[in-house]
PDB file of C-alpha atoms in Angstrom:
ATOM      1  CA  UNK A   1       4.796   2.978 -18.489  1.00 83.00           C
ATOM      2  CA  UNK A   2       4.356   3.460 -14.311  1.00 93.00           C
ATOM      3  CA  UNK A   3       4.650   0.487 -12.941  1.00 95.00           C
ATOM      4  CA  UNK A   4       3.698   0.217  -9.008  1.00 97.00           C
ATOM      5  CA  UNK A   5       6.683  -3.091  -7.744  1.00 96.00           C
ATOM      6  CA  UNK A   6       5.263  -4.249  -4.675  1.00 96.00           C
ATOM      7  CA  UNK A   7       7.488  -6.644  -1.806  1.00 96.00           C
ATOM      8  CA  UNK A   8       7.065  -8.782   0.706  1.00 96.00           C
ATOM      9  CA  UNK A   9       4.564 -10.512   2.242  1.00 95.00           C
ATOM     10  CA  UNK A  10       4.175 -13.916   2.979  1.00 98.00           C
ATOM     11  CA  UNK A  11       2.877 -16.098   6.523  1.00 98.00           C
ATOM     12  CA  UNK A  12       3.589 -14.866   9.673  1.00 98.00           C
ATOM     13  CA  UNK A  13       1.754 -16.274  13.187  1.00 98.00           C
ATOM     14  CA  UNK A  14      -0.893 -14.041  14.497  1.00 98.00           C
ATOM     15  CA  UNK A  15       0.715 -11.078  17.004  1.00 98.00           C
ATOM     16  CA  UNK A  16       3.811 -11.192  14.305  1.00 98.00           C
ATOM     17  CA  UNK A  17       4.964  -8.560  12.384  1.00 98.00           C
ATOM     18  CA  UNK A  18       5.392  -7.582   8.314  1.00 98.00           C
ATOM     19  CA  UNK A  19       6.593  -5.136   6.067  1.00 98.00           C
ATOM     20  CA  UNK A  20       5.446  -4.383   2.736  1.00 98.00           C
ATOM     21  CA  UNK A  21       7.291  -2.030  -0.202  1.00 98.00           C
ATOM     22  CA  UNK A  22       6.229  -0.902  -3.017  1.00 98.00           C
ATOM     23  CA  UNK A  23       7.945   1.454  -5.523  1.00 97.00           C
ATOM     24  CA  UNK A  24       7.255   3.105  -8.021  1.00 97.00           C
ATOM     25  CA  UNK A  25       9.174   2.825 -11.459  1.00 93.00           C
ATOM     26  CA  UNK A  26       9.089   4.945 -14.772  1.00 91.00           C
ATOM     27  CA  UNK A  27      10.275   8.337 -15.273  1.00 91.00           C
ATOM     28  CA  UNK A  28       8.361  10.113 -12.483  1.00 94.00           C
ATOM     29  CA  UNK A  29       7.971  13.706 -11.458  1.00 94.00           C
ATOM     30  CA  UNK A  30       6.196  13.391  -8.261  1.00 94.00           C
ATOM     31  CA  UNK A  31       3.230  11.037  -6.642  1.00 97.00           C
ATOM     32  CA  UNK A  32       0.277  12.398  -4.730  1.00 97.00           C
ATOM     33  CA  UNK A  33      -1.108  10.403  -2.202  1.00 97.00           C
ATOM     34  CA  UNK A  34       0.570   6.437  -2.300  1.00 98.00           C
ATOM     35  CA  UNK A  35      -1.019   3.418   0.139  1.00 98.00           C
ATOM     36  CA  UNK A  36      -2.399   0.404   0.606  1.00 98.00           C
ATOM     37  CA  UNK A  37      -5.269  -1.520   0.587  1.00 98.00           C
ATOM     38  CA  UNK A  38      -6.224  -5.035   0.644  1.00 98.00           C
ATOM     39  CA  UNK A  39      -8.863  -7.578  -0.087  1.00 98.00           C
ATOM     40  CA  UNK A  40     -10.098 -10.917   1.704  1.00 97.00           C
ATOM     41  CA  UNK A  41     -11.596 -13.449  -0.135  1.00 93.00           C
ATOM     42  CA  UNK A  42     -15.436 -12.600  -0.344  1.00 95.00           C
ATOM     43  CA  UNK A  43     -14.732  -9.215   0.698  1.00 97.00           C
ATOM     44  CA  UNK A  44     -14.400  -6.002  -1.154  1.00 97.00           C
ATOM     45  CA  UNK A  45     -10.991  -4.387  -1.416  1.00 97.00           C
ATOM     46  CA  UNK A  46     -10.297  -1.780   1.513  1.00 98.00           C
ATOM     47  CA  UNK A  47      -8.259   0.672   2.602  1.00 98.00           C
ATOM     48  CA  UNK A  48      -5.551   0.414   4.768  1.00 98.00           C
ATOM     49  CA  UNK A  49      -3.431   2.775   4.764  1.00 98.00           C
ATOM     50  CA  UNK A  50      -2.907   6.411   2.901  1.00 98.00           C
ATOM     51  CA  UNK A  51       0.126   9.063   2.902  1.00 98.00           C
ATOM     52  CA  UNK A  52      -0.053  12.561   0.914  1.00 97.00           C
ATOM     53  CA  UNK A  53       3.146  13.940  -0.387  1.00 94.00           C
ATOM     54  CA  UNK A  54       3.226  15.961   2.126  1.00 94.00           C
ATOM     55  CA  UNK A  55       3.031  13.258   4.736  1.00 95.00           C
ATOM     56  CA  UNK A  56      -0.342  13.483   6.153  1.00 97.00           C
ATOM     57  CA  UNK A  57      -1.106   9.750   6.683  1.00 98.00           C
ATOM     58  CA  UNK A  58      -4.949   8.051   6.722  1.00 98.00           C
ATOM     59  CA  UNK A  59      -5.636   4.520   8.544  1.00 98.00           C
ATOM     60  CA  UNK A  60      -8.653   2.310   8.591  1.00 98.00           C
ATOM     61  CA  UNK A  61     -10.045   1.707  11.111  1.00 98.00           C
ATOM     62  CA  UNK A  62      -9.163  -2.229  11.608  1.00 97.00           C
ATOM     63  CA  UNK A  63      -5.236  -1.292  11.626  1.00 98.00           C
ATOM     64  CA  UNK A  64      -5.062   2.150  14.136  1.00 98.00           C
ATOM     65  CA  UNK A  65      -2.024   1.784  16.104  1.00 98.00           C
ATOM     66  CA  UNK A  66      -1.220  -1.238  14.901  1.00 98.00           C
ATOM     67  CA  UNK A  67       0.248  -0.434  11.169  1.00 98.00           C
ATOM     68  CA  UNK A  68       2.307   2.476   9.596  1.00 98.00           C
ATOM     69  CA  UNK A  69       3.041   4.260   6.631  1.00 98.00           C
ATOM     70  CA  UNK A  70       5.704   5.387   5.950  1.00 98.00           C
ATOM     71  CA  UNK A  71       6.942   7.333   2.216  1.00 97.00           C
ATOM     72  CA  UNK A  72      10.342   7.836   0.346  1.00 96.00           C
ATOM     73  CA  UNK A  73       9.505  11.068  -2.018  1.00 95.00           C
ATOM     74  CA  UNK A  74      13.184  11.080  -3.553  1.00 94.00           C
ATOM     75  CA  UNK A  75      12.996   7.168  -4.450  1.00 95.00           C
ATOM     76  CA  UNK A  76       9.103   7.346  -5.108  1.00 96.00           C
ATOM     77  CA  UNK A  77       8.697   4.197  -2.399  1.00 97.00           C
ATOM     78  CA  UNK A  78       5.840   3.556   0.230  1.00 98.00           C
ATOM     79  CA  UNK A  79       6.176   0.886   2.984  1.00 98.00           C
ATOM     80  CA  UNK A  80       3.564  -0.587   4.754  1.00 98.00           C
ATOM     81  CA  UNK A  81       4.947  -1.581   8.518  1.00 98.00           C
ATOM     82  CA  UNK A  82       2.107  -4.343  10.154  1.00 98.00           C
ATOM     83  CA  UNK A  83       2.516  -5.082  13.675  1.00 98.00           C
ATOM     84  CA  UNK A  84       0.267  -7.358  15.684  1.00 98.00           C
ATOM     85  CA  UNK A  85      -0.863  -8.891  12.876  1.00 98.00           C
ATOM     86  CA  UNK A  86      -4.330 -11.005  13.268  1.00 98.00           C
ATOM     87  CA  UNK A  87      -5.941 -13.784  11.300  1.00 97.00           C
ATOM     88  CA  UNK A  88      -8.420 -11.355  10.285  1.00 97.00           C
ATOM     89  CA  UNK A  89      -5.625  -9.221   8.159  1.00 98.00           C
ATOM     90  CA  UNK A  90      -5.238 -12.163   5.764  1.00 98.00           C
ATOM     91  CA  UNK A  91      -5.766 -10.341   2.423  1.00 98.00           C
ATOM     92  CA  UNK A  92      -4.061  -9.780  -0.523  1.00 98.00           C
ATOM     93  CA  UNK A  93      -2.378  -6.294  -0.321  1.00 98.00           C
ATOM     94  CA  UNK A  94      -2.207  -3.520  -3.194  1.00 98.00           C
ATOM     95  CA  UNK A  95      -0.175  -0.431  -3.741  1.00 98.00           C
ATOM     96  CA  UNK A  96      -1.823   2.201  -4.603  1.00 98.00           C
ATOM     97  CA  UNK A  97      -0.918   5.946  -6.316  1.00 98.00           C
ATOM     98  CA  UNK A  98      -3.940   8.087  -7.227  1.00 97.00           C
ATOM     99  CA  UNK A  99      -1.968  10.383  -9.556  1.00 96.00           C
ATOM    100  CA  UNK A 100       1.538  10.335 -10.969  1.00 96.00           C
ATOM    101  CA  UNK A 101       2.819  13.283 -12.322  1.00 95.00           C
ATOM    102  CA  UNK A 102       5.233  11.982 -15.136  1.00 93.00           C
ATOM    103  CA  UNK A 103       7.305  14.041 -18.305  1.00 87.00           C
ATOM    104  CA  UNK A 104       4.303  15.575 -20.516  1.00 88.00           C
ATOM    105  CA  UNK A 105       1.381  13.158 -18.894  1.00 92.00           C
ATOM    106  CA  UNK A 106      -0.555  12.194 -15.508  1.00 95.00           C
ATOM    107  CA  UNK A 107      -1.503   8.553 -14.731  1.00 94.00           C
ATOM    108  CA  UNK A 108      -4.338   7.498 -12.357  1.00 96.00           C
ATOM    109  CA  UNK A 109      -5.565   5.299 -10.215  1.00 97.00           C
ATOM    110  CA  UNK A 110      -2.390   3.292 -10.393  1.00 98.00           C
ATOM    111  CA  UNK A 111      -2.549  -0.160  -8.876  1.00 98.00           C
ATOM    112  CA  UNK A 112       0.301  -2.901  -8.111  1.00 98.00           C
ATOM    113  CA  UNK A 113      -0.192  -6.627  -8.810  1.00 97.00           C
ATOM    114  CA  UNK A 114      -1.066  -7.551  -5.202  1.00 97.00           C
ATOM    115  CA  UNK A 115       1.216  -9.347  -2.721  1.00 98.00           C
ATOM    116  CA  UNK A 116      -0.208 -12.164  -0.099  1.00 98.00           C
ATOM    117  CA  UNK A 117      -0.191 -11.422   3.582  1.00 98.00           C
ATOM    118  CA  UNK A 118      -1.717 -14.622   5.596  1.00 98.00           C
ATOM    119  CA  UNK A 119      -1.618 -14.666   9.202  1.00 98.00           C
ATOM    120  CA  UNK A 120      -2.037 -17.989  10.694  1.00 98.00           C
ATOM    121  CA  UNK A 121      -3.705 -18.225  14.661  1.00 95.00           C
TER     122      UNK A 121
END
């Protein structure tokens, strides 16, 4: 079974920086489009960041120029680099693949467990 094996996180201090991995494990053919998004308490999940296979990245709006995506095809890995960080990006962070192409089979809509990003003021 795909899993999606998220890392790092943790508390920084606002105008700090993070980075987040996640990789993807199983017996995998290609990925489309991998990201992130998050979700605050209260608030619905959102996302954050997007990058196609071919490398065409998608931000939201609340992180332009301040995070980036970046992709490992060959080792099926995304990474998630946050700069500036605010109180306001407190969330927990997901991985995200929309389609995984493995041996025989697709999976969708594949999700990692989440990883805590707090950002203190």
């Amino acid at each position: 079974q795909v899993q999606l094996v998220e890392s790092g996180g943790g508390s920084v201090q606002a105008g700090g920086s993070m980075t987040l991995s996640c990789a993807a494990s199983g017996t995998i053919n290609s990925i489309n489009a991998m990201g992130w998004y998050r979700q605050a308490p209260g608030k619905q999940r959102e996302s954050v960041a997007m990058v196609a296979s071919g490398g065409l990245t998608k931000y939201g709006d609340s992180v332009k120029g301040r995070f980036t995506i970046s992709r490992d095809n060959a080792k099926n890995r995304v990474d998630l680099q946050m700069n500036m960080l605010k109180p306001e990006d407190t969330a927990v962070y997901y991985c995200y693949a929309d389609e995984i192409i493995l041996l025989g089979r697709f999976e969708y809509d594949v999700w990692g467990q989440g990883t805590q990003v707090t950002v203190s003021s």
